[in-house]
mmCIF file with all atom_site columns, N, CA and C in Angstrom:
data_model
loop_
_atom_site.group_PDB
_atom_site.id
_atom_site.type_symbol
_atom_site.label_atom_id
_atom_site.label_alt_id
_atom_site.label_comp_id
_atom_site.label_asym_id
_atom_site.label_entity_id
_atom_site.label_seq_id
_atom_site.pdbx_PDB_ins_code
_atom_site.Cartn_x
_atom_site.Cartn_y
_atom_site.Cartn_z
_atom_site.occupancy
_atom_site.B_iso_or_equiv
_atom_site.pdbx_formal_charge
_atom_site.auth_seq_id
_atom_site.auth_comp_id
_atom_site.auth_asym_id
_atom_site.auth_atom_id
_atom_site.pdbx_PDB_model_num
ATOM 1   N N  . MET A 1 1  ? 234.196 298.238 125.347 1.00 0.00 ? 1  MET A N  1
ATOM 2   C CA . MET A 1 1  ? 234.571 298.407 126.733 1.00 0.00 ? 1  MET A CA 1
ATOM 3   C C  . MET A 1 1  ? 233.296 298.553 127.564 1.00 0.00 ? 1  MET A C  1
ATOM 4   N N  . ASP A 1 2  ? 233.197 297.792 128.638 1.00 0.00 ? 2  ASP A N  1
ATOM 5   C CA . ASP A 1 2  ? 232.044 297.869 129.522 1.00 0.00 ? 2  ASP A CA 1
ATOM 6   C C  . ASP A 1 2  ? 232.160 299.077 130.434 1.00 0.00 ? 2  ASP A C  1
ATOM 7   N N  . LYS A 1 3  ? 231.076 299.777 130.584 1.00 0.00 ? 3  LYS A N  1
ATOM 8   C CA . LYS A 1 3  ? 231.004 300.935 131.469 1.00 0.00 ? 3  LYS A CA 1
ATOM 9   C C  . LYS A 1 3  ? 230.043 300.622 132.605 1.00 0.00 ? 3  LYS A C  1
ATOM 10  N N  . THR A 1 4  ? 230.339 301.152 133.783 1.00 0.00 ? 4  THR A N  1
ATOM 11  C CA . THR A 1 4  ? 229.485 300.963 134.941 1.00 0.00 ? 4  THR A CA 1
ATOM 12  C C  . THR A 1 4  ? 229.048 302.318 135.478 1.00 0.00 ? 4  THR A C  1
ATOM 13  N N  . ILE A 1 5  ? 227.749 302.451 135.683 1.00 0.00 ? 5  ILE A N  1
ATOM 14  C CA . ILE A 1 5  ? 227.175 303.664 136.249 1.00 0.00 ? 5  ILE A CA 1
ATOM 15  C C  . ILE A 1 5  ? 226.518 303.310 137.575 1.00 0.00 ? 5  ILE A C  1
ATOM 16  N N  . VAL A 1 6  ? 226.809 304.086 138.591 1.00 0.00 ? 6  VAL A N  1
ATOM 17  C CA . VAL A 1 6  ? 226.094 303.980 139.853 1.00 0.00 ? 6  VAL A CA 1
ATOM 18  C C  . VAL A 1 6  ? 224.972 305.010 139.805 1.00 0.00 ? 6  VAL A C  1
ATOM 19  N N  . HIS A 1 7  ? 223.747 304.535 140.006 1.00 0.00 ? 7  HIS A N  1
ATOM 20  C CA . HIS A 1 7  ? 222.583 305.424 139.965 1.00 0.00 ? 7  HIS A CA 1
ATOM 21  C C  . HIS A 1 7  ? 221.918 305.423 141.336 1.00 0.00 ? 7  HIS A C  1
ATOM 22  N N  . ALA A 1 8  ? 221.923 306.584 141.988 1.00 0.00 ? 8  ALA A N  1
ATOM 23  C CA . ALA A 1 8  ? 221.315 306.724 143.310 1.00 0.00 ? 8  ALA A CA 1
ATOM 24  C C  . ALA A 1 8  ? 220.044 307.559 143.200 1.00 0.00 ? 8  ALA A C  1
ATOM 25  N N  . ASP A 1 9  ? 218.923 306.958 143.570 1.00 0.00 ? 9  ASP A N  1
ATOM 26  C CA . ASP A 1 9  ? 217.647 307.665 143.551 1.00 0.00 ? 9  ASP A CA 1
ATOM 27  C C  . ASP A 1 9  ? 216.703 306.944 144.501 1.00 0.00 ? 9  ASP A C  1
ATOM 28  N N  . ASP A 1 10 ? 215.967 307.696 145.302 1.00 0.00 ? 10 ASP A N  1
ATOM 29  C CA . ASP A 1 10 ? 215.064 307.064 146.261 1.00 0.00 ? 10 ASP A CA 1
ATOM 30  C C  . ASP A 1 10 ? 213.736 306.626 145.647 1.00 0.00 ? 10 ASP A C  1
ATOM 31  N N  . SER A 1 11 ? 213.513 306.915 144.394 1.00 0.00 ? 11 SER A N  1
ATOM 32  C CA . SER A 1 11 ? 212.284 306.506 143.713 1.00 0.00 ? 11 SER A CA 1
ATOM 33  C C  . SER A 1 11 ? 212.508 305.187 142.970 1.00 0.00 ? 11 SER A C  1
ATOM 34  N N  . PRO A 1 12 ? 211.831 304.124 143.385 1.00 0.00 ? 12 PRO A N  1
ATOM 35  C CA . PRO A 1 12 ? 212.000 302.836 142.698 1.00 0.00 ? 12 PRO A CA 1
ATOM 36  C C  . PRO A 1 12 ? 211.649 302.896 141.214 1.00 0.00 ? 12 PRO A C  1
ATOM 37  N N  . SER A 1 13 ? 210.606 303.644 140.863 1.00 0.00 ? 13 SER A N  1
ATOM 38  C CA . SER A 1 13 ? 210.213 303.699 139.450 1.00 0.00 ? 13 SER A CA 1
ATOM 39  C C  . SER A 1 13 ? 211.254 304.436 138.616 1.00 0.00 ? 13 SER A C  1
ATOM 40  N N  . VAL A 1 14 ? 211.876 305.462 139.149 1.00 0.00 ? 14 VAL A N  1
ATOM 41  C CA . VAL A 1 14 ? 212.935 306.172 138.421 1.00 0.00 ? 14 VAL A CA 1
ATOM 42  C C  . VAL A 1 14 ? 214.147 305.264 138.263 1.00 0.00 ? 14 VAL A C  1
ATOM 43  N N  . ARG A 1 15 ? 214.522 304.556 139.331 1.00 0.00 ? 15 ARG A N  1
ATOM 44  C CA . ARG A 1 15 ? 215.669 303.626 139.234 1.00 0.00 ? 15 ARG A CA 1
ATOM 45  C C  . ARG A 1 15 ? 215.428 302.572 138.166 1.00 0.00 ? 15 ARG A C  1
ATOM 46  N N  . ARG A 1 16 ? 214.236 302.017 138.155 1.00 0.00 ? 16 ARG A N  1
ATOM 47  C CA . ARG A 1 16 ? 213.905 300.975 137.174 1.00 0.00 ? 16 ARG A CA 1
ATOM 48  C C  . ARG A 1 16 ? 213.974 301.527 135.750 1.00 0.00 ? 16 ARG A C  1
ATOM 49  N N  . TRP A 1 17 ? 213.372 302.698 135.515 1.00 0.00 ? 17 TRP A N  1
ATOM 50  C CA . TRP A 1 17 ? 213.348 303.296 134.179 1.00 0.00 ? 17 TRP A CA 1
ATOM 51  C C  . TRP A 1 17 ? 214.756 303.635 133.698 1.00 0.00 ? 17 TRP A C  1
ATOM 52  N N  . VAL A 1 18 ? 215.546 304.269 134.549 1.00 0.00 ? 18 VAL A N  1
ATOM 53  C CA . VAL A 1 18 ? 216.915 304.638 134.163 1.00 0.00 ? 18 VAL A CA 1
ATOM 54  C C  . VAL A 1 18 ? 217.732 303.385 133.852 1.00 0.00 ? 18 VAL A C  1
ATOM 55  N N  . ALA A 1 19 ? 217.614 302.364 134.685 1.00 0.00 ? 19 ALA A N  1
ATOM 56  C CA . ALA A 1 19 ? 218.360 301.115 134.445 1.00 0.00 ? 19 ALA A CA 1
ATOM 57  C C  . ALA A 1 19 ? 217.965 300.495 133.109 1.00 0.00 ? 19 ALA A C  1
ATOM 58  N N  . GLU A 1 20 ? 216.690 300.479 132.812 1.00 0.00 ? 20 GLU A N  1
ATOM 59  C CA . GLU A 1 20 ? 216.234 299.918 131.531 1.00 0.00 ? 20 GLU A CA 1
ATOM 60  C C  . GLU A 1 20 ? 216.830 300.675 130.353 1.00 0.00 ? 20 GLU A C  1
ATOM 61  N N  . GLN A 1 21 ? 216.794 301.995 130.419 1.00 0.00 ? 21 GLN A N  1
ATOM 62  C CA . GLN A 1 21 ? 217.311 302.814 129.327 1.00 0.00 ? 21 GLN A CA 1
ATOM 63  C C  . GLN A 1 21 ? 218.812 302.609 129.137 1.00 0.00 ? 21 GLN A C  1
ATOM 64  N N  . LEU A 1 22 ? 219.547 302.606 130.212 1.00 0.00 ? 22 LEU A N  1
ATOM 65  C CA . LEU A 1 22 ? 221.010 302.462 130.119 1.00 0.00 ? 22 LEU A CA 1
ATOM 66  C C  . LEU A 1 22 ? 221.422 301.040 129.754 1.00 0.00 ? 22 LEU A C  1
ATOM 67  N N  . ASN A 1 23 ? 220.691 300.056 130.249 1.00 0.00 ? 23 ASN A N  1
ATOM 68  C CA . ASN A 1 23 ? 220.993 298.668 129.884 1.00 0.00 ? 23 ASN A CA 1
ATOM 69  C C  . ASN A 1 23 ? 220.835 298.444 128.387 1.00 0.00 ? 23 ASN A C  1
ATOM 70  N N  . GLU A 1 24 ? 219.868 299.116 127.776 1.00 0.00 ? 24 GLU A N  1
ATOM 71  C CA . GLU A 1 24 ? 219.679 299.001 126.327 1.00 0.00 ? 24 GLU A CA 1
ATOM 72  C C  . GLU A 1 24 ? 220.898 299.517 125.560 1.00 0.00 ? 24 GLU A C  1
ATOM 73  N N  . LEU A 1 25 ? 221.647 300.426 126.178 1.00 0.00 ? 25 LEU A N  1
ATOM 74  C CA . LEU A 1 25 ? 222.858 300.965 125.561 1.00 0.00 ? 25 LEU A CA 1
ATOM 75  C C  . LEU A 1 25 ? 224.088 300.111 125.875 1.00 0.00 ? 25 LEU A C  1
ATOM 76  N N  . GLY A 1 26 ? 223.883 299.035 126.629 1.00 0.00 ? 26 GLY A N  1
ATOM 77  C CA . GLY A 1 26 ? 224.990 298.160 126.967 1.00 0.00 ? 26 GLY A CA 1
ATOM 78  C C  . GLY A 1 26 ? 225.781 298.606 128.181 1.00 0.00 ? 26 GLY A C  1
ATOM 79  N N  . VAL A 1 27 ? 225.191 299.468 128.985 1.00 0.00 ? 27 VAL A N  1
ATOM 80  C CA . VAL A 1 27 ? 225.860 299.976 130.179 1.00 0.00 ? 27 VAL A CA 1
ATOM 81  C C  . VAL A 1 27 ? 225.409 299.162 131.383 1.00 0.00 ? 27 VAL A C  1
ATOM 82  N N  . ARG A 1 28 ? 226.342 298.822 132.244 1.00 0.00 ? 28 ARG A N  1
ATOM 83  C CA . ARG A 1 28 ? 226.011 298.137 133.494 1.00 0.00 ? 28 ARG A CA 1
ATOM 84  C C  . ARG A 1 28 ? 225.582 299.204 134.499 1.00 0.00 ? 28 ARG A C  1
ATOM 85  N N  . VAL A 1 29 ? 224.433 299.006 135.134 1.00 0.00 ? 29 VAL A N  1
ATOM 86  C CA . VAL A 1 29 ? 223.912 299.975 136.092 1.00 0.00 ? 29 VAL A CA 1
ATOM 87  C C  . VAL A 1 29 ? 223.796 299.318 137.457 1.00 0.00 ? 29 VAL A C  1
ATOM 88  N N  . VAL A 1 30 ? 224.344 299.992 138.458 1.00 0.00 ? 30 VAL A N  1
ATOM 89  C CA . VAL A 1 30 ? 224.171 299.578 139.842 1.00 0.00 ? 30 VAL A CA 1
ATOM 90  C C  . VAL A 1 30 ? 223.225 300.607 140.448 1.00 0.00 ? 30 VAL A C  1
ATOM 91  N N  . SER A 1 31 ? 222.002 300.192 140.745 1.00 0.00 ? 31 SER A N  1
ATOM 92  C CA . SER A 1 31 ? 220.985 301.097 141.270 1.00 0.00 ? 31 SER A CA 1
ATOM 93  C C  . SER A 1 31 ? 220.889 300.953 142.778 1.00 0.00 ? 31 SER A C  1
ATOM 94  N N  . VAL A 1 32 ? 220.895 302.097 143.463 1.00 0.00 ? 32 VAL A N  1
ATOM 95  C CA . VAL A 1 32 ? 220.778 302.116 144.925 1.00 0.00 ? 32 VAL A CA 1
ATOM 96  C C  . VAL A 1 32 ? 219.767 303.186 145.329 1.00 0.00 ? 32 VAL A C  1
ATOM 97  N N  . SER A 1 33 ? 219.247 303.065 146.554 1.00 0.00 ? 33 SER A N  1
ATOM 98  C CA . SER A 1 33 ? 218.144 303.929 146.973 1.00 0.00 ? 33 SER A CA 1
ATOM 99  C C  . SER A 1 33 ? 218.558 305.183 147.737 1.00 0.00 ? 33 SER A C  1
ATOM 100 N N  . ASP A 1 34 ? 219.840 305.330 148.043 1.00 0.00 ? 34 ASP A N  1
ATOM 101 C CA . ASP A 1 34 ? 220.264 306.558 148.724 1.00 0.00 ? 34 ASP A CA 1
ATOM 102 C C  . ASP A 1 34 ? 221.767 306.765 148.574 1.00 0.00 ? 34 ASP A C  1
ATOM 103 N N  . GLY A 1 35 ? 222.215 307.923 149.027 1.00 0.00 ? 35 GLY A N  1
ATOM 104 C CA . GLY A 1 35 ? 223.617 308.283 148.880 1.00 0.00 ? 35 GLY A CA 1
ATOM 105 C C  . GLY A 1 35 ? 224.569 307.413 149.671 1.00 0.00 ? 35 GLY A C  1
ATOM 106 N N  . ASP A 1 36 ? 224.151 306.981 150.859 1.00 0.00 ? 36 ASP A N  1
ATOM 107 C CA . ASP A 1 36 ? 225.021 306.098 151.653 1.00 0.00 ? 36 ASP A CA 1
ATOM 108 C C  . ASP A 1 36 ? 225.325 304.810 150.902 1.00 0.00 ? 36 ASP A C  1
ATOM 109 N N  . ALA A 1 37 ? 224.301 304.228 150.309 1.00 0.00 ? 37 ALA A N  1
ATOM 110 C CA . ALA A 1 37 ? 224.498 302.987 149.555 1.00 0.00 ? 37 ALA A CA 1
ATOM 111 C C  . ALA A 1 37 ? 225.387 303.221 148.341 1.00 0.00 ? 37 ALA A C  1
ATOM 112 N N  . ALA A 1 38 ? 225.209 304.352 147.675 1.00 0.00 ? 38 ALA A N  1
ATOM 113 C CA . ALA A 1 38 ? 226.051 304.668 146.513 1.00 0.00 ? 38 ALA A CA 1
ATOM 114 C C  . ALA A 1 38 ? 227.507 304.815 146.918 1.00 0.00 ? 38 ALA A C  1
ATOM 115 N N  . LEU A 1 39 ? 227.744 305.497 148.017 1.00 0.00 ? 39 LEU A N  1
ATOM 116 C CA . LEU A 1 39 ? 229.115 305.682 148.493 1.00 0.00 ? 39 LEU A CA 1
ATOM 117 C C  . LEU A 1 39 ? 229.754 304.343 148.836 1.00 0.00 ? 39 LEU A C  1
ATOM 118 N N  . GLN A 1 40 ? 228.987 303.462 149.453 1.00 0.00 ? 40 GLN A N  1
ATOM 119 C CA . GLN A 1 40 ? 229.488 302.122 149.788 1.00 0.00 ? 40 GLN A CA 1
ATOM 120 C C  . GLN A 1 40 ? 229.890 301.370 148.513 1.00 0.00 ? 40 GLN A C  1
ATOM 121 N N  . VAL A 1 41 ? 229.036 301.398 147.503 1.00 0.00 ? 41 VAL A N  1
ATOM 122 C CA . VAL A 1 41 ? 229.321 300.721 146.235 1.00 0.00 ? 41 VAL A CA 1
ATOM 123 C C  . VAL A 1 41 ? 230.590 301.293 145.611 1.00 0.00 ? 41 VAL A C  1
ATOM 124 N N  . MET A 1 42 ? 230.715 302.610 145.621 1.00 0.00 ? 42 MET A N  1
ATOM 125 C CA . MET A 1 42 ? 231.856 303.257 144.975 1.00 0.00 ? 42 MET A CA 1
ATOM 126 C C  . MET A 1 42 ? 233.156 303.047 145.732 1.00 0.00 ? 42 MET A C  1
ATOM 127 N N  . ARG A 1 43 ? 233.063 302.793 147.017 1.00 0.00 ? 43 ARG A N  1
ATOM 128 C CA . ARG A 1 43 ? 234.270 302.449 147.796 1.00 0.00 ? 43 ARG A CA 1
ATOM 129 C C  . ARG A 1 43 ? 234.762 301.050 147.453 1.00 0.00 ? 43 ARG A C  1
ATOM 130 N N  . GLU A 1 44 ? 233.832 300.154 147.143 1.00 0.00 ? 44 GLU A N  1
ATOM 131 C CA . GLU A 1 44 ? 234.161 298.748 146.928 1.00 0.00 ? 44 GLU A CA 1
ATOM 132 C C  . GLU A 1 44 ? 234.611 298.422 145.505 1.00 0.00 ? 44 GLU A C  1
ATOM 133 N N  . ALA A 1 45 ? 234.098 299.144 144.525 1.00 0.00 ? 45 ALA A N  1
ATOM 134 C CA . ALA A 1 45 ? 234.428 298.833 143.130 1.00 0.00 ? 45 ALA A CA 1
ATOM 135 C C  . ALA A 1 45 ? 234.411 300.118 142.306 1.00 0.00 ? 45 ALA A C  1
ATOM 136 N N  . PRO A 1 46 ? 235.294 300.225 141.350 1.00 0.00 ? 46 PRO A N  1
ATOM 137 C CA . PRO A 1 46 ? 235.319 301.431 140.526 1.00 0.00 ? 46 PRO A CA 1
ATOM 138 C C  . PRO A 1 46 ? 234.087 301.525 139.630 1.00 0.00 ? 46 PRO A C  1
ATOM 139 N N  . CYS A 1 47 ? 233.686 302.753 139.367 1.00 0.00 ? 47 CYS A N  1
ATOM 140 C CA . CYS A 1 47 ? 232.611 302.977 138.410 1.00 0.00 ? 47 CYS A CA 1
ATOM 141 C C  . CYS A 1 47 ? 233.048 304.106 137.487 1.00 0.00 ? 47 CYS A C  1
ATOM 142 N N  . ASP A 1 48 ? 232.372 304.228 136.374 1.00 0.00 ? 48 ASP A N  1
ATOM 143 C CA . ASP A 1 48 ? 232.734 305.232 135.380 1.00 0.00 ? 48 ASP A CA 1
ATOM 144 C C  . ASP A 1 48 ? 231.935 306.520 135.519 1.00 0.00 ? 48 ASP A C  1
ATOM 145 N N  . LEU A 1 49 ? 230.746 306.427 136.135 1.00 0.00 ? 49 LEU A N  1
ATOM 146 C CA . LEU A 1 49 ? 229.892 307.596 136.241 1.00 0.00 ? 49 LEU A CA 1
ATOM 147 C C  . LEU A 1 49 ? 228.959 307.430 137.426 1.00 0.00 ? 49 LEU A C  1
ATOM 148 N N  . LEU A 1 50 ? 228.699 308.530 138.102 1.00 0.00 ? 50 LEU A N  1
ATOM 149 C CA . LEU A 1 50 ? 227.699 308.575 139.170 1.00 0.00 ? 50 LEU A CA 1
ATOM 150 C C  . LEU A 1 50 ? 226.547 309.431 138.686 1.00 0.00 ? 50 LEU A C  1
ATOM 151 N N  . LEU A 1 51 ? 225.352 308.880 138.735 1.00 0.00 ? 51 LEU A N  1
ATOM 152 C CA . LEU A 1 51 ? 224.131 309.592 138.389 1.00 0.00 ? 51 LEU A CA 1
ATOM 153 C C  . LEU A 1 51 ? 223.298 309.626 139.664 1.00 0.00 ? 51 LEU A C  1
ATOM 154 N N  . THR A 1 52 ? 223.028 310.830 140.180 1.00 0.00 ? 52 THR A N  1
ATOM 155 C CA . THR A 1 52 ? 222.380 310.910 141.482 1.00 0.00 ? 52 THR A CA 1
ATOM 156 C C  . THR A 1 52 ? 221.236 311.908 141.522 1.00 0.00 ? 52 THR A C  1
ATOM 157 N N  . ASP A 1 53 ? 220.260 311.562 142.313 1.00 0.00 ? 53 ASP A N  1
ATOM 158 C CA . ASP A 1 53 ? 219.175 312.468 142.670 1.00 0.00 ? 53 ASP A CA 1
ATOM 159 C C  . ASP A 1 53 ? 219.740 313.450 143.694 1.00 0.00 ? 53 ASP A C  1
ATOM 160 N N  . LEU A 1 54 ? 219.167 314.622 143.793 1.00 0.00 ? 54 LEU A N  1
ATOM 161 C CA . LEU A 1 54 ? 219.640 315.583 144.791 1.00 0.00 ? 54 LEU A CA 1
ATOM 162 C C  . LEU A 1 54 ? 219.025 315.331 146.156 1.00 0.00 ? 54 LEU A C  1
ATOM 163 N N  . GLU A 1 55 ? 217.737 315.053 146.212 1.00 0.00 ? 55 GLU A N  1
ATOM 164 C CA . GLU A 1 55 ? 217.039 314.888 147.478 1.00 0.00 ? 55 GLU A CA 1
ATOM 165 C C  . GLU A 1 55 ? 216.780 313.416 147.757 1.00 0.00 ? 55 GLU A C  1
ATOM 166 N N  . MET A 1 56 ? 217.546 312.875 148.716 1.00 0.00 ? 56 MET A N  1
ATOM 167 C CA . MET A 1 56 ? 217.411 311.476 149.107 1.00 0.00 ? 56 MET A CA 1
ATOM 168 C C  . MET A 1 56 ? 217.585 311.375 150.615 1.00 0.00 ? 56 MET A C  1
ATOM 169 N N  . PRO A 1 57 ? 217.078 310.301 151.204 1.00 0.00 ? 57 PRO A N  1
ATOM 170 C CA . PRO A 1 57 ? 217.285 310.105 152.642 1.00 0.00 ? 57 PRO A CA 1
ATOM 171 C C  . PRO A 1 57 ? 218.742 309.710 152.935 1.00 0.00 ? 57 PRO A C  1
ATOM 172 N N  . ARG A 1 58 ? 219.133 309.868 154.163 1.00 0.00 ? 58 ARG A N  1
ATOM 173 C CA . ARG A 1 58 ? 220.443 309.512 154.725 1.00 0.00 ? 58 ARG A CA 1
ATOM 174 C C  . ARG A 1 58 ? 221.586 310.359 154.180 1.00 0.00 ? 58 ARG A C  1
ATOM 175 N N  . LEU A 1 59 ? 221.780 310.438 152.898 1.00 0.00 ? 59 LEU A N  1
ATOM 176 C CA . LEU A 1 59 ? 222.865 311.233 152.314 1.00 0.00 ? 59 LEU A CA 1
ATOM 177 C C  . LEU A 1 59 ? 222.367 311.775 150.977 1.00 0.00 ? 59 LEU A C  1
ATOM 178 N N  . ASP A 1 60 ? 222.232 313.090 150.881 1.00 0.00 ? 60 ASP A N  1
ATOM 179 C CA . ASP A 1 60 ? 221.691 313.674 149.651 1.00 0.00 ? 60 ASP A CA 1
ATOM 180 C C  . ASP A 1 60 ? 222.744 313.701 148.542 1.00 0.00 ? 60 ASP A C  1
ATOM 181 N N  . GLY A 1 61 ? 222.310 314.054 147.344 1.00 0.00 ? 61 GLY A N  1
ATOM 182 C CA . GLY A 1 61 ? 223.182 314.014 146.177 1.00 0.00 ? 61 GLY A CA 1
ATOM 183 C C  . GLY A 1 61 ? 224.381 314.942 146.261 1.00 0.00 ? 61 GLY A C  1
ATOM 184 N N  . LEU A 1 62 ? 224.195 316.136 146.804 1.00 0.00 ? 62 LEU A N  1
ATOM 185 C CA . LEU A 1 62 ? 225.319 317.072 146.930 1.00 0.00 ? 62 LEU A CA 1
ATOM 186 C C  . LEU A 1 62 ? 226.361 316.563 147.928 1.00 0.00 ? 62 LEU A C  1
ATOM 187 N N  . SER A 1 63 ? 225.894 316.051 149.053 1.00 0.00 ? 63 SER A N  1
ATOM 188 C CA . SER A 1 63 ? 226.818 315.492 150.039 1.00 0.00 ? 63 SER A CA 1
ATOM 189 C C  . SER A 1 63 ? 227.514 314.249 149.497 1.00 0.00 ? 63 SER A C  1
ATOM 190 N N  . LEU A 1 64 ? 226.786 313.466 148.720 1.00 0.00 ? 64 LEU A N  1
ATOM 191 C CA . LEU A 1 64 ? 227.370 312.280 148.095 1.00 0.00 ? 64 LEU A CA 1
ATOM 192 C C  . LEU A 1 64 ? 228.510 312.659 147.155 1.00 0.00 ? 64 LEU A C  1
ATOM 193 N N  . THR A 1 65 ? 228.285 313.633 146.293 1.00 0.00 ? 65 THR A N  1
ATOM 194 C CA . THR A 1 65 ? 229.347 314.010 145.355 1.00 0.00 ? 65 THR A CA 1
ATOM 195 C C  . THR A 1 65 ? 230.551 314.576 146.084 1.00 0.00 ? 65 THR A C  1
ATOM 196 N N  . ALA A 1 66 ? 230.328 315.306 147.166 1.00 0.00 ? 66 ALA A N  1
ATOM 197 C CA . ALA A 1 66 ? 231.453 315.820 147.964 1.00 0.00 ? 66 ALA A CA 1
ATOM 198 C C  . ALA A 1 66 ? 232.236 314.668 148.585 1.00 0.00 ? 66 ALA A C  1
ATOM 199 N N  . ALA A 1 67 ? 231.543 313.650 149.079 1.00 0.00 ? 67 ALA A N  1
ATOM 200 C CA . ALA A 1 67 ? 232.211 312.497 149.682 1.00 0.00 ? 67 ALA A CA 1
ATOM 201 C C  . ALA A 1 67 ? 232.991 311.696 148.639 1.00 0.00 ? 67 ALA A C  1
ATOM 202 N N  . VAL A 1 68 ? 232.425 311.555 147.448 1.00 0.00 ? 68 VAL A N  1
ATOM 203 C CA . VAL A 1 68 ? 233.105 310.817 146.379 1.00 0.00 ? 68 VAL A CA 1
ATOM 204 C C  . VAL A 1 68 ? 234.397 311.529 145.985 1.00 0.00 ? 68 VAL A C  1
ATOM 205 N N  . ARG A 1 69 ? 234.371 312.835 145.953 1.00 0.00 ? 69 ARG A N  1
ATOM 206 C CA . ARG A 1 69 ? 235.581 313.602 145.595 1.00 0.00 ? 69 ARG A CA 1
ATOM 207 C C  . ARG A 1 69 ? 236.720 313.372 146.573 1.00 0.00 ? 69 ARG A C  1
ATOM 208 N N  . GLU A 1 70 ? 236.407 312.950 147.783 1.00 0.00 ? 70 GLU A N  1
ATOM 209 C CA . GLU A 1 70 ? 237.426 312.683 148.793 1.00 0.00 ? 70 GLU A CA 1
ATOM 210 C C  . GLU A 1 70 ? 238.032 311.279 148.668 1.00 0.00 ? 70 GLU A C  1
ATOM 211 N N  . LEU A 1 71 ? 237.375 310.411 147.912 1.00 0.00 ? 71 LEU A N  1
ATOM 212 C CA . LEU A 1 71 ? 237.904 309.051 147.736 1.00 0.00 ? 71 LEU A CA 1
ATOM 213 C C  . LEU A 1 71 ? 239.117 309.097 146.812 1.00 0.00 ? 71 LEU A C  1
ATOM 214 N N  . PRO A 1 72 ? 240.224 308.492 147.210 1.00 0.00 ? 72 PRO A N  1
ATOM 215 C CA . PRO A 1 72 ? 241.442 308.548 146.392 1.00 0.00 ? 72 PRO A CA 1
ATOM 216 C C  . PRO A 1 72 ? 241.251 308.049 144.965 1.00 0.00 ? 72 PRO A C  1
ATOM 217 N N  . SER A 1 73 ? 240.426 307.043 144.754 1.00 0.00 ? 73 SER A N  1
ATOM 218 C CA . SER A 1 73 ? 240.270 306.480 143.405 1.00 0.00 ? 73 SER A CA 1
ATOM 219 C C  . SER A 1 73 ? 239.459 307.386 142.478 1.00 0.00 ? 73 SER A C  1
ATOM 220 N N  . TYR A 1 74 ? 238.845 308.442 143.013 1.00 0.00 ? 74 TYR A N  1
ATOM 221 C CA . TYR A 1 74 ? 238.039 309.339 142.187 1.00 0.00 ? 74 TYR A CA 1
ATOM 222 C C  . TYR A 1 74 ? 238.593 310.758 142.136 1.00 0.00 ? 74 TYR A C  1
ATOM 223 N N  . ARG A 1 75 ? 239.800 310.939 142.592 1.00 0.00 ? 75 ARG A N  1
ATOM 224 C CA . ARG A 1 75 ? 240.420 312.269 142.503 1.00 0.00 ? 75 ARG A CA 1
ATOM 225 C C  . ARG A 1 75 ? 241.011 312.457 141.117 1.00 0.00 ? 75 ARG A C  1
ATOM 226 N N  . PHE A 1 76 ? 240.882 313.645 140.596 1.00 0.00 ? 76 PHE A N  1
ATOM 227 C CA . PHE A 1 76 ? 241.403 313.932 139.253 1.00 0.00 ? 76 PHE A CA 1
ATOM 228 C C  . PHE A 1 76 ? 242.592 314.833 139.338 1.00 0.00 ? 76 PHE A C  1
#
């Protein structure tokens, strides 16, 4: 089964490294540079996991997770 992870981090080198590591495990990674972009991706397509930095421009990691919890497709 294919898994998709959305990874939000404002550091390009961290995004690249995390994507490489997860791709080796056969995981599809959607890397974005801030919380707004991650929220947009998660609104458009389902993902299995969100991996986020806490301190990012536009929308930080804590605000991002709060916003994701409000999306109907991610309520538990």
